[in-house]
JSON list of C-alpha atoms and ligand atoms in Angstrom, two decimals:
[
{"chain": "A", "resi": 1, "resn": "MET", "atom": "CA", "xyz": [-160.32, -171.81, 153.15]},
{"chain": "A", "resi": 2, "resn": "SER", "atom": "CA", "xyz": [-159.95, -175.48, 153.91]},
{"chain": "A", "resi": 3, "resn": "ALA", "atom": "CA", "xyz": [-163.07, -177.10, 155.28]},
{"chain": "A", "resi": 4, "resn": "ALA", "atom": "CA", "xyz": [-164.72, -180.50, 155.37]},
{"chain": "A", "resi": 5, "resn": "GLN", "atom": "CA", "xyz": [-166.81, -179.36, 152.43]},
{"chain": "A", "resi": 6, "resn": "PRO", "atom": "CA", "xyz": [-164.72, -177.34, 150.01]},
{"chain": "A", "resi": 7, "resn": "ARG", "atom": "CA", "xyz": [-166.22, -174.41, 148.21]},
{"chain": "A", "resi": 8, "resn": "VAL", "atom": "CA", "xyz": [-166.11, -174.71, 144.43]},
{"chain": "A", "resi": 9, "resn": "GLY", "atom": "CA", "xyz": [-167.03, -171.87, 142.10]},
{"chain": "A", "resi": 10, "resn": "VAL", "atom": "CA", "xyz": [-168.52, -171.93, 138.63]},
{"chain": "A", "resi": 11, "resn": "LEU", "atom": "CA", "xyz": [-167.45, -169.00, 136.48]},
{"chain": "A", "resi": 12, "resn": "ALA", "atom": "CA", "xyz": [-170.86, -167.48, 135.79]},
{"chain": "A", "resi": 13, "resn": "LEU", "atom": "CA", "xyz": [-170.31, -165.01, 132.94]},
{"chain": "A", "resi": 14, "resn": "GLN", "atom": "CA", "xyz": [-171.89, -167.12, 130.18]},
{"chain": "A", "resi": 15, "resn": "GLY", "atom": "CA", "xyz": [-172.54, -170.78, 129.41]},
{"chain": "A", "resi": 16, "resn": "ASP", "atom": "CA", "xyz": [-174.09, -173.78, 131.13]},
{"chain": "A", "resi": 17, "resn": "VAL", "atom": "CA", "xyz": [-173.50, -172.58, 134.69]},
{"chain": "A", "resi": 18, "resn": "ARG", "atom": "CA", "xyz": [-176.58, -174.15, 136.29]},
{"chain": "A", "resi": 19, "resn": "GLU", "atom": "CA", "xyz": [-175.74, -177.65, 135.09]},
{"chain": "A", "resi": 20, "resn": "HIS", "atom": "CA", "xyz": [-172.24, -177.44, 136.58]},
{"chain": "A", "resi": 21, "resn": "LEU", "atom": "CA", "xyz": [-173.61, -176.11, 139.90]},
{"chain": "A", "resi": 22, "resn": "ALA", "atom": "CA", "xyz": [-175.97, -179.09, 140.07]},
{"chain": "A", "resi": 23, "resn": "SER", "atom": "CA", "xyz": [-173.23, -181.61, 139.21]},
{"chain": "A", "resi": 24, "resn": "LEU", "atom": "CA", "xyz": [-170.88, -180.07, 141.78]},
{"chain": "A", "resi": 25, "resn": "SER", "atom": "CA", "xyz": [-173.52, -180.05, 144.53]},
{"chain": "A", "resi": 26, "resn": "ALA", "atom": "CA", "xyz": [-174.16, -183.73, 143.82]},
{"chain": "A", "resi": 27, "resn": "SER", "atom": "CA", "xyz": [-170.45, -184.41, 144.29]},
{"chain": "A", "resi": 28, "resn": "GLY", "atom": "CA", "xyz": [-170.56, -183.15, 147.89]},
{"chain": "A", "resi": 29, "resn": "VAL", "atom": "CA", "xyz": [-168.96, -179.72, 147.63]},
{"chain": "A", "resi": 30, "resn": "VAL", "atom": "CA", "xyz": [-170.48, -176.29, 148.22]},
{"chain": "A", "resi": 31, "resn": "ALA", "atom": "CA", "xyz": [-171.09, -174.89, 144.74]},
{"chain": "A", "resi": 32, "resn": "VAL", "atom": "CA", "xyz": [-171.28, -171.13, 144.19]},
{"chain": "A", "resi": 33, "resn": "THR", "atom": "CA", "xyz": [-171.26, -168.77, 141.23]},
{"chain": "A", "resi": 34, "resn": "VAL", "atom": "CA", "xyz": [-168.22, -166.55, 140.60]},
{"chain": "A", "resi": 35, "resn": "ARG", "atom": "CA", "xyz": [-168.44, -163.24, 138.75]},
{"chain": "A", "resi": 36, "resn": "ARG", "atom": "CA", "xyz": [-166.28, -160.95, 140.85]},
{"chain": "A", "resi": 37, "resn": "GLU", "atom": "CA", "xyz": [-162.71, -160.98, 142.01]},
{"chain": "A", "resi": 38, "resn": "ALA", "atom": "CA", "xyz": [-163.87, -161.07, 145.65]},
{"chain": "A", "resi": 39, "resn": "GLU", "atom": "CA", "xyz": [-165.95, -164.18, 144.90]},
{"chain": "A", "resi": 40, "resn": "LEU", "atom": "CA", "xyz": [-162.98, -165.82, 143.16]},
{"chain": "A", "resi": 41, "resn": "ALA", "atom": "CA", "xyz": [-160.89, -165.22, 146.28]},
{"chain": "A", "resi": 42, "resn": "GLU", "atom": "CA", "xyz": [-163.39, -167.25, 148.36]},
{"chain": "A", "resi": 43, "resn": "VAL", "atom": "CA", "xyz": [-163.32, -170.51, 146.38]},
{"chain": "A", "resi": 44, "resn": "ASP", "atom": "CA", "xyz": [-161.04, -173.54, 146.65]},
{"chain": "A", "resi": 45, "resn": "GLY", "atom": "CA", "xyz": [-161.49, -174.48, 142.99]},
{"chain": "A", "resi": 46, "resn": "LEU", "atom": "CA", "xyz": [-163.23, -173.21, 139.87]},
{"chain": "A", "resi": 47, "resn": "VAL", "atom": "CA", "xyz": [-165.18, -174.72, 136.98]},
{"chain": "A", "resi": 48, "resn": "ILE", "atom": "CA", "xyz": [-165.14, -172.92, 133.67]},
{"chain": "A", "resi": 49, "resn": "PRO", "atom": "CA", "xyz": [-168.29, -174.02, 131.88]},
{"chain": "A", "resi": 50, "resn": "GLY", "atom": "CA", "xyz": [-169.15, -174.82, 128.29]},
{"chain": "A", "resi": 51, "resn": "GLY", "atom": "CA", "xyz": [-170.53, -171.95, 126.28]},
{"chain": "A", "resi": 52, "resn": "GLU", "atom": "CA", "xyz": [-168.70, -169.70, 123.86]},
{"chain": "A", "resi": 53, "resn": "SER", "atom": "CA", "xyz": [-165.03, -169.16, 124.63]},
{"chain": "A", "resi": 54, "resn": "THR", "atom": "CA", "xyz": [-164.79, -165.85, 122.76]},
{"chain": "A", "resi": 55, "resn": "THR", "atom": "CA", "xyz": [-167.73, -164.44, 124.75]},
{"chain": "A", "resi": 56, "resn": "ILE", "atom": "CA", "xyz": [-166.42, -165.73, 128.10]},
{"chain": "A", "resi": 57, "resn": "SER", "atom": "CA", "xyz": [-162.99, -164.32, 127.19]},
{"chain": "A", "resi": 58, "resn": "ARG", "atom": "CA", "xyz": [-164.47, -160.88, 126.46]},
{"chain": "A", "resi": 59, "resn": "LEU", "atom": "CA", "xyz": [-166.48, -160.91, 129.69]},
{"chain": "A", "resi": 60, "resn": "LEU", "atom": "CA", "xyz": [-163.42, -161.98, 131.71]},
{"chain": "A", "resi": 61, "resn": "ALA", "atom": "CA", "xyz": [-161.78, -158.78, 130.52]},
{"chain": "A", "resi": 62, "resn": "VAL", "atom": "CA", "xyz": [-164.89, -156.66, 131.23]},
{"chain": "A", "resi": 63, "resn": "PHE", "atom": "CA", "xyz": [-165.21, -158.09, 134.76]},
{"chain": "A", "resi": 64, "resn": "GLU", "atom": "CA", "xyz": [-161.46, -157.61, 135.33]},
{"chain": "A", "resi": 65, "resn": "LEU", "atom": "CA", "xyz": [-161.04, -161.26, 136.13]},
{"chain": "A", "resi": 66, "resn": "LEU", "atom": "CA", "xyz": [-158.35, -162.22, 133.61]},
{"chain": "A", "resi": 67, "resn": "ASP", "atom": "CA", "xyz": [-155.30, -161.47, 135.72]},
{"chain": "A", "resi": 68, "resn": "PRO", "atom": "CA", "xyz": [-156.74, -162.56, 139.09]},
{"chain": "A", "resi": 69, "resn": "LEU", "atom": "CA", "xyz": [-157.83, -165.85, 137.58]},
{"chain": "A", "resi": 70, "resn": "ARG", "atom": "CA", "xyz": [-154.51, -166.42, 135.80]},
{"chain": "A", "resi": 71, "resn": "GLN", "atom": "CA", "xyz": [-152.78, -165.75, 139.09]},
{"chain": "A", "resi": 72, "resn": "ARG", "atom": "CA", "xyz": [-154.91, -168.21, 141.06]},
{"chain": "A", "resi": 73, "resn": "ILE", "atom": "CA", "xyz": [-154.39, -170.93, 138.45]},
{"chain": "A", "resi": 74, "resn": "ALA", "atom": "CA", "xyz": [-150.64, -170.25, 138.51]},
{"chain": "A", "resi": 75, "resn": "ASP", "atom": "CA", "xyz": [-150.77, -170.54, 142.33]},
{"chain": "A", "resi": 76, "resn": "GLY", "atom": "CA", "xyz": [-152.23, -174.03, 142.00]},
{"chain": "A", "resi": 77, "resn": "MET", "atom": "CA", "xyz": [-155.97, -173.49, 142.45]},
{"chain": "A", "resi": 78, "resn": "PRO", "atom": "CA", "xyz": [-157.75, -176.50, 140.93]},
{"chain": "A", "resi": 79, "resn": "ALA", "atom": "CA", "xyz": [-159.61, -175.61, 137.74]},
{"chain": "A", "resi": 80, "resn": "TYR", "atom": "CA", "xyz": [-161.83, -177.71, 135.51]},
{"chain": "A", "resi": 81, "resn": "GLY", "atom": "CA", "xyz": [-162.88, -176.58, 132.04]},
{"chain": "A", "resi": 82, "resn": "SER", "atom": "CA", "xyz": [-165.47, -178.28, 129.85]},
{"chain": "A", "resi": 83, "resn": "CYS", "atom": "CA", "xyz": [-165.53, -177.44, 126.15]},
{"chain": "A", "resi": 84, "resn": "ALA", "atom": "CA", "xyz": [-165.27, -173.62, 126.01]},
{"chain": "A", "resi": 85, "resn": "GLY", "atom": "CA", "xyz": [-163.60, -173.95, 129.43]},
{"chain": "A", "resi": 86, "resn": "MET", "atom": "CA", "xyz": [-160.99, -176.28, 127.95]},
{"chain": "A", "resi": 87, "resn": "ILE", "atom": "CA", "xyz": [-160.31, -173.71, 125.22]},
{"chain": "A", "resi": 88, "resn": "LEU", "atom": "CA", "xyz": [-159.79, -170.98, 127.83]},
{"chain": "A", "resi": 89, "resn": "LEU", "atom": "CA", "xyz": [-157.43, -173.10, 129.94]},
{"chain": "A", "resi": 90, "resn": "ALA", "atom": "CA", "xyz": [-155.25, -174.05, 126.98]},
{"chain": "A", "resi": 91, "resn": "ASP", "atom": "CA", "xyz": [-151.98, -172.18, 126.56]},
{"chain": "A", "resi": 92, "resn": "LYS", "atom": "CA", "xyz": [-152.68, -171.94, 122.80]},
{"chain": "A", "resi": 93, "resn": "VAL", "atom": "CA", "xyz": [-155.74, -172.06, 120.57]},
{"chain": "A", "resi": 94, "resn": "LEU", "atom": "CA", "xyz": [-156.05, -172.68, 116.83]},
{"chain": "A", "resi": 95, "resn": "ASP", "atom": "CA", "xyz": [-159.03, -171.29, 114.88]},
{"chain": "A", "resi": 96, "resn": "GLY", "atom": "CA", "xyz": [-159.74, -168.87, 117.72]},
{"chain": "A", "resi": 97, "resn": "ARG", "atom": "CA", "xyz": [-160.50, -165.20, 117.29]},
{"chain": "A", "resi": 98, "resn": "PRO", "atom": "CA", "xyz": [-157.32, -163.16, 117.16]},
{"chain": "A", "resi": 99, "resn": "ASP", "atom": "CA", "xyz": [-158.46, -161.08, 120.15]},
{"chain": "A", "resi": 100, "resn": "GLN", "atom": "CA", "xyz": [-159.49, -164.06, 122.27]},
{"chain": "A", "resi": 101, "resn": "HIS", "atom": "CA", "xyz": [-157.68, -164.25, 125.64]},
{"chain": "A", "resi": 102, "resn": "GLN", "atom": "CA", "xyz": [-156.25, -167.44, 127.12]},
{"chain": "A", "resi": 103, "resn": "LEU", "atom": "CA", "xyz": [-156.16, -168.11, 130.84]},
{"chain": "A", "resi": 104, "resn": "GLY", "atom": "CA", "xyz": [-153.56, -170.79, 130.26]},
{"chain": "A", "resi": 105, "resn": "GLY", "atom": "CA", "xyz": [-152.44, -173.40, 132.73]},
{"chain": "A", "resi": 106, "resn": "LEU", "atom": "CA", "xyz": [-152.64, -176.36, 130.39]},
{"chain": "A", "resi": 107, "resn": "ASP", "atom": "CA", "xyz": [-149.65, -176.96, 128.15]},
{"chain": "A", "resi": 108, "resn": "VAL", "atom": "CA", "xyz": [-151.78, -177.93, 125.16]},
{"chain": "A", "resi": 109, "resn": "ILE", "atom": "CA", "xyz": [-152.75, -176.59, 121.77]},
{"chain": "A", "resi": 110, "resn": "VAL", "atom": "CA", "xyz": [-156.50, -176.91, 121.21]},
{"chain": "A", "resi": 111, "resn": "ARG", "atom": "CA", "xyz": [-158.38, -176.50, 117.98]},
{"chain": "A", "resi": 112, "resn": "ARG", "atom": "CA", "xyz": [-161.71, -174.71, 118.35]},
{"chain": "A", "resi": 113, "resn": "ASN", "atom": "CA", "xyz": [-164.77, -176.20, 116.63]},
{"chain": "A", "resi": 114, "resn": "ALA", "atom": "CA", "xyz": [-162.50, -179.07, 115.64]},
{"chain": "A", "resi": 115, "resn": "PHE", "atom": "CA", "xyz": [-165.20, -181.62, 114.92]},
{"chain": "A", "resi": 116, "resn": "GLY", "atom": "CA", "xyz": [-166.12, -179.72, 111.77]},
{"chain": "A", "resi": 117, "resn": "ARG", "atom": "CA", "xyz": [-168.65, -177.07, 110.96]},
{"chain": "A", "resi": 118, "resn": "GLN", "atom": "CA", "xyz": [-171.27, -179.48, 109.69]},
{"chain": "A", "resi": 119, "resn": "VAL", "atom": "CA", "xyz": [-170.89, -181.78, 112.67]},
{"chain": "A", "resi": 120, "resn": "ASP", "atom": "CA", "xyz": [-172.37, -179.57, 115.37]},
{"chain": "A", "resi": 121, "resn": "SER", "atom": "CA", "xyz": [-172.59, -182.38, 117.83]},
{"chain": "A", "resi": 122, "resn": "PHE", "atom": "CA", "xyz": [-171.14, -185.83, 118.24]},
{"chain": "A", "resi": 123, "resn": "GLU", "atom": "CA", "xyz": [-171.63, -188.50, 120.91]},
{"chain": "A", "resi": 124, "resn": "GLU", "atom": "CA", "xyz": [-169.36, -191.37, 121.78]},
{"chain": "A", "resi": 125, "resn": "ASP", "atom": "CA", "xyz": [-168.55, -193.70, 124.66]},
{"chain": "A", "resi": 126, "resn": "LEU", "atom": "CA", "xyz": [-165.00, -193.06, 125.82]},
{"chain": "A", "resi": 127, "resn": "PRO", "atom": "CA", "xyz": [-162.76, -195.07, 128.11]},
{"chain": "A", "resi": 128, "resn": "PHE", "atom": "CA", "xyz": [-161.53, -192.51, 130.67]},
{"chain": "A", "resi": 129, "resn": "ALA", "atom": "CA", "xyz": [-158.28, -193.14, 132.55]},
{"chain": "A", "resi": 130, "resn": "GLY", "atom": "CA", "xyz": [-158.71, -193.59, 136.29]},
{"chain": "A", "resi": 131, "resn": "LEU", "atom": "CA", "xyz": [-162.53, -193.80, 136.32]},
{"chain": "A", "resi": 132, "resn": "ASP", "atom": "CA", "xyz": [-164.24, -197.01, 137.40]},
{"chain": "A", "resi": 133, "resn": "ASP", "atom": "CA", "xyz": [-167.53, -198.35, 136.10]},
{"chain": "A", "resi": 134, "resn": "GLY", "atom": "CA", "xyz": [-166.95, -198.27, 132.36]},
{"chain": "A", "resi": 135, "resn": "PRO", "atom": "CA", "xyz": [-166.75, -195.66, 129.65]},
{"chain": "A", "resi": 136, "resn": "VAL", "atom": "CA", "xyz": [-168.06, -192.12, 129.84]},
{"chain": "A", "resi": 137, "resn": "HIS", "atom": "CA", "xyz": [-170.86, -191.19, 127.45]},
{"chain": "A", "resi": 138, "resn": "ALA", "atom": "CA", "xyz": [-169.40, -188.02, 125.96]},
{"chain": "A", "resi": 139, "resn": "VAL", "atom": "CA", "xyz": [-171.51, -185.33, 124.31]},
{"chain": "A", "resi": 140, "resn": "PHE", "atom": "CA", "xyz": [-169.53, -182.95, 122.10]},
{"chain": "A", "resi": 141, "resn": "ILE", "atom": "CA", "xyz": [-171.18, -179.68, 121.03]},
{"chain": "A", "resi": 142, "resn": "ARG", "atom": "CA", "xyz": [-169.14, -177.58, 118.59]},
{"chain": "A", "resi": 143, "resn": "ALA", "atom": "CA", "xyz": [-166.28, -178.95, 120.61]},
{"chain": "A", "resi": 144, "resn": "PRO", "atom": "CA", "xyz": [-162.55, -178.45, 120.49]},
{"chain": "A", "resi": 145, "resn": "TRP", "atom": "CA", "xyz": [-160.00, -181.24, 120.58]},
{"chain": "A", "resi": 146, "resn": "VAL", "atom": "CA", "xyz": [-156.39, -181.20, 121.75]},
{"chain": "A", "resi": 147, "resn": "GLU", "atom": "CA", "xyz": [-154.02, -181.11, 118.79]},
{"chain": "A", "resi": 148, "resn": "SER", "atom": "CA", "xyz": [-150.92, -181.60, 120.88]},
{"chain": "A", "resi": 149, "resn": "ALA", "atom": "CA", "xyz": [-150.02, -181.84, 124.53]},
{"chain": "A", "resi": 150, "resn": "GLY", "atom": "CA", "xyz": [-146.78, -181.17, 126.40]},
{"chain": "A", "resi": 151, "resn": "GLN", "atom": "CA", "xyz": [-144.96, -183.77, 128.45]},
{"chain": "A", "resi": 152, "resn": "ALA", "atom": "CA", "xyz": [-146.45, -182.68, 131.77]},
{"chain": "A", "resi": 153, "resn": "VAL", "atom": "CA", "xyz": [-149.96, -183.29, 130.45]},
{"chain": "A", "resi": 154, "resn": "GLU", "atom": "CA", "xyz": [-151.70, -186.55, 131.27]},
{"chain": "A", "resi": 155, "resn": "VAL", "atom": "CA", "xyz": [-154.06, -187.74, 128.51]},
{"chain": "A", "resi": 156, "resn": "LEU", "atom": "CA", "xyz": [-157.24, -189.09, 130.11]},
{"chain": "A", "resi": 157, "resn": "ALA", "atom": "CA", "xyz": [-159.38, -189.83, 127.06]},
{"chain": "A", "resi": 158, "resn": "VAL", "atom": "CA", "xyz": [-159.16, -190.04, 123.28]},
{"chain": "A", "resi": 159, "resn": "VAL", "atom": "CA", "xyz": [-161.91, -190.60, 120.72]},
{"chain": "A", "resi": 160, "resn": "PRO", "atom": "CA", "xyz": [-161.95, -194.33, 119.90]},
{"chain": "A", "resi": 161, "resn": "GLU", "atom": "CA", "xyz": [-161.43, -195.60, 116.35]},
{"chain": "A", "resi": 162, "resn": "THR", "atom": "CA", "xyz": [-165.04, -196.26, 115.33]},
{"chain": "A", "resi": 163, "resn": "PRO", "atom": "CA", "xyz": [-166.61, -195.99, 111.85]},
{"chain": "A", "resi": 164, "resn": "VAL", "atom": "CA", "xyz": [-168.50, -192.80, 112.85]},
{"chain": "A", "resi": 165, "resn": "ALA", "atom": "CA", "xyz": [-165.48, -191.10, 114.43]},
{"chain": "A", "resi": 166, "resn": "GLY", "atom": "CA", "xyz": [-163.94, -190.11, 111.08]},
{"chain": "A", "resi": 167, "resn": "GLU", "atom": "CA", "xyz": [-161.23, -187.50, 111.53]},
{"chain": "A", "resi": 168, "resn": "ALA", "atom": "CA", "xyz": [-161.91, -187.32, 115.25]},
{"chain": "A", "resi": 169, "resn": "ALA", "atom": "CA", "xyz": [-160.59, -190.86, 115.80]},
{"chain": "A", "resi": 170, "resn": "GLY", "atom": "CA", "xyz": [-157.60, -190.87, 118.10]},
{"chain": "A", "resi": 171, "resn": "ARG", "atom": "CA", "xyz": [-157.98, -187.20, 119.07]},
{"chain": "A", "resi": 172, "resn": "ILE", "atom": "CA", "xyz": [-157.29, -186.21, 122.68]},
{"chain": "A", "resi": 173, "resn": "VAL", "atom": "CA", "xyz": [-160.46, -184.97, 124.41]},
{"chain": "A", "resi": 174, "resn": "ALA", "atom": "CA", "xyz": [-159.67, -185.08, 128.15]},
{"chain": "A", "resi": 175, "resn": "VAL", "atom": "CA", "xyz": [-156.47, -184.03, 129.92]},
{"chain": "A", "resi": 176, "resn": "ARG", "atom": "CA", "xyz": [-155.04, -183.21, 133.31]},
{"chain": "A", "resi": 177, "resn": "GLN", "atom": "CA", "xyz": [-151.96, -181.24, 134.25]},
{"chain": "A", "resi": 178, "resn": "GLY", "atom": "CA", "xyz": [-151.49, -181.01, 138.00]},
{"chain": "A", "resi": 179, "resn": "ASN", "atom": "CA", "xyz": [-154.64, -179.45, 139.40]},
{"chain": "A", "resi": 180, "resn": "VAL", "atom": "CA", "xyz": [-156.02, -178.43, 136.01]},
{"chain": "A", "resi": 181, "resn": "LEU", "atom": "CA", "xyz": [-158.54, -180.77, 134.40]},
{"chain": "A", "resi": 182, "resn": "ALA", "atom": "CA", "xyz": [-160.27, -180.30, 131.04]},
{"chain": "A", "resi": 183, "resn": "THR", "atom": "CA", "xyz": [-162.72, -182.18, 128.84]},
{"chain": "A", "resi": 184, "resn": "ALA", "atom": "CA", "xyz": [-163.80, -181.28, 125.32]},
{"chain": "A", "resi": 185, "resn": "PHE", "atom": "CA", "xyz": [-167.22, -182.74, 126.15]},
{"chain": "A", "resi": 186, "resn": "HIS", "atom": "CA", "xyz": [-169.95, -181.91, 128.68]},
{"chain": "A", "resi": 187, "resn": "PRO", "atom": "CA", "xyz": [-170.37, -184.34, 131.60]},
{"chain": "A", "resi": 188, "resn": "GLU", "atom": "CA", "xyz": [-172.62, -181.71, 133.22]},
{"chain": "A", "resi": 189, "resn": "LEU", "atom": "CA", "xyz": [-175.26, -182.50, 130.58]},
{"chain": "A", "resi": 190, "resn": "THR", "atom": "CA", "xyz": [-175.43, -186.28, 130.89]},
{"chain": "A", "resi": 191, "resn": "GLY", "atom": "CA", "xyz": [-175.95, -186.87, 134.60]},
{"chain": "A", "resi": 192, "resn": "ASP", "atom": "CA", "xyz": [-172.71, -188.88, 134.88]},
{"chain": "A", "resi": 193, "resn": "GLY", "atom": "CA", "xyz": [-171.21, -187.44, 138.05]},
{"chain": "A", "resi": 194, "resn": "ARG", "atom": "CA", "xyz": [-167.83, -189.17, 137.87]},
{"chain": "A", "resi": 195, "resn": "ILE", "atom": "CA", "xyz": [-165.83, -186.33, 136.33]},
{"chain": "A", "resi": 196, "resn": "HIS", "atom": "CA", "xyz": [-167.21, -183.76, 138.77]},
{"chain": "A", "resi": 197, "resn": "ARG", "atom": "CA", "xyz": [-166.41, -186.19, 141.60]},
{"chain": "A", "resi": 198, "resn": "LEU", "atom": "CA", "xyz": [-162.86, -186.51, 140.25]},
{"chain": "A", "resi": 199, "resn": "PHE", "atom": "CA", "xyz": [-162.58, -182.71, 140.23]},
{"chain": "A", "resi": 200, "resn": "ALA", "atom": "CA", "xyz": [-164.04, -182.47, 143.76]},
{"chain": "A", "resi": 201, "resn": "GLU", "atom": "CA", "xyz": [-161.38, -184.97, 144.83]},
{"chain": "A", "resi": 202, "resn": "ILE", "atom": "CA", "xyz": [-158.61, -182.80, 143.30]},
{"chain": "A", "resi": 203, "resn": "VAL", "atom": "CA", "xyz": [-160.04, -179.81, 145.21]},
{"chain": "A", "resi": 204, "resn": "ARG", "atom": "CA", "xyz": [-160.23, -181.75, 148.49]},
{"chain": "A", "resi": 205, "resn": "GLU", "atom": "CA", "xyz": [-156.64, -182.92, 148.16]},
{"chain": "A", "resi": 206, "resn": "ARG", "atom": "CA", "xyz": [-155.49, -179.37, 147.62]},
{"chain": "A", "resi": 207, "resn": "ALA", "atom": "CA", "xyz": [-157.74, -177.66, 150.22]},
{"chain": "B", "resi": 301, "resn": "LIG", "atom": "N1", "xyz": [-167.34, -173.68, 120.09]},
{"chain": "B", "resi": 301, "resn": "LIG", "atom": "C1", "xyz": [-167.38, -173.10, 121.39]},
{"chain": "B", "resi": 301, "resn": "LIG", "atom": "C2", "xyz": [-166.23, -172.13, 121.62]},
{"chain": "B", "resi": 301, "resn": "LIG", "atom": "O1", "xyz": [-165.46, -171.86, 120.77]},
{"chain": "B", "resi": 301, "resn": "LIG", "atom": "C3", "xyz": [-167.37, -174.13, 122.49]},
{"chain": "B", "resi": 301, "resn": "LIG", "atom": "C4", "xyz": [-168.67, -174.89, 122.48]},
{"chain": "B", "resi": 301, "resn": "LIG", "atom": "C5", "xyz": [-169.10, -175.40, 123.82]},
{"chain": "B", "resi": 301, "resn": "LIG", "atom": "O2", "xyz": [-168.61, -175.00, 124.87]},
{"chain": "B", "resi": 301, "resn": "LIG", "atom": "N2", "xyz": [-170.10, -176.24, 123.77]},
{"chain": "B", "resi": 301, "resn": "LIG", "atom": "O3", "xyz": [-166.10, -171.65, 122.69]}
]
């Protein structure tokens, strides 16, 4: 599967699939949708988009993708989850539905809808470890945050201590563990290609 231009899938069961496809294409990889096990087998990496984690979880079961996807992640396939995708990649979720499935791969505990029910969305500029050219403008939409992270997890961004941050101040919102990357926010919505380029780089190194 290795090629000059790796093939990166976007899990296309629900959520903001189109935006991720566009961001991936701009980062110089071949971006394709993934709904079937055979399509999953053809990609060098996978993005799990923002959307609704309980819905994506249910559809993963319906499309019989849960075990194949868990297996590929366990085998080291690069995966990037934004928002709902971060929830799905977490080993544990708080405030989830009891029947919600986890793909796992990230040794973190995430809290769903952590920014509070009233605060549907929140925007902040975040310093992001390893990225040049200044902070990332992060858009959070009914977003999770990481309550705690295991030792193998690299923290890439936390919410800065600003007057508007409130309880979110200091919370972990971007992490990496090996080939698994996750952000609580949506770079696919802001036109900042740096995080997709970082993911494309992880895929290239692995492919
Ligand atoms: N609150 C959503 C969930 O639980 C995530 C929201 C998002 O992806 N923008 O999945």
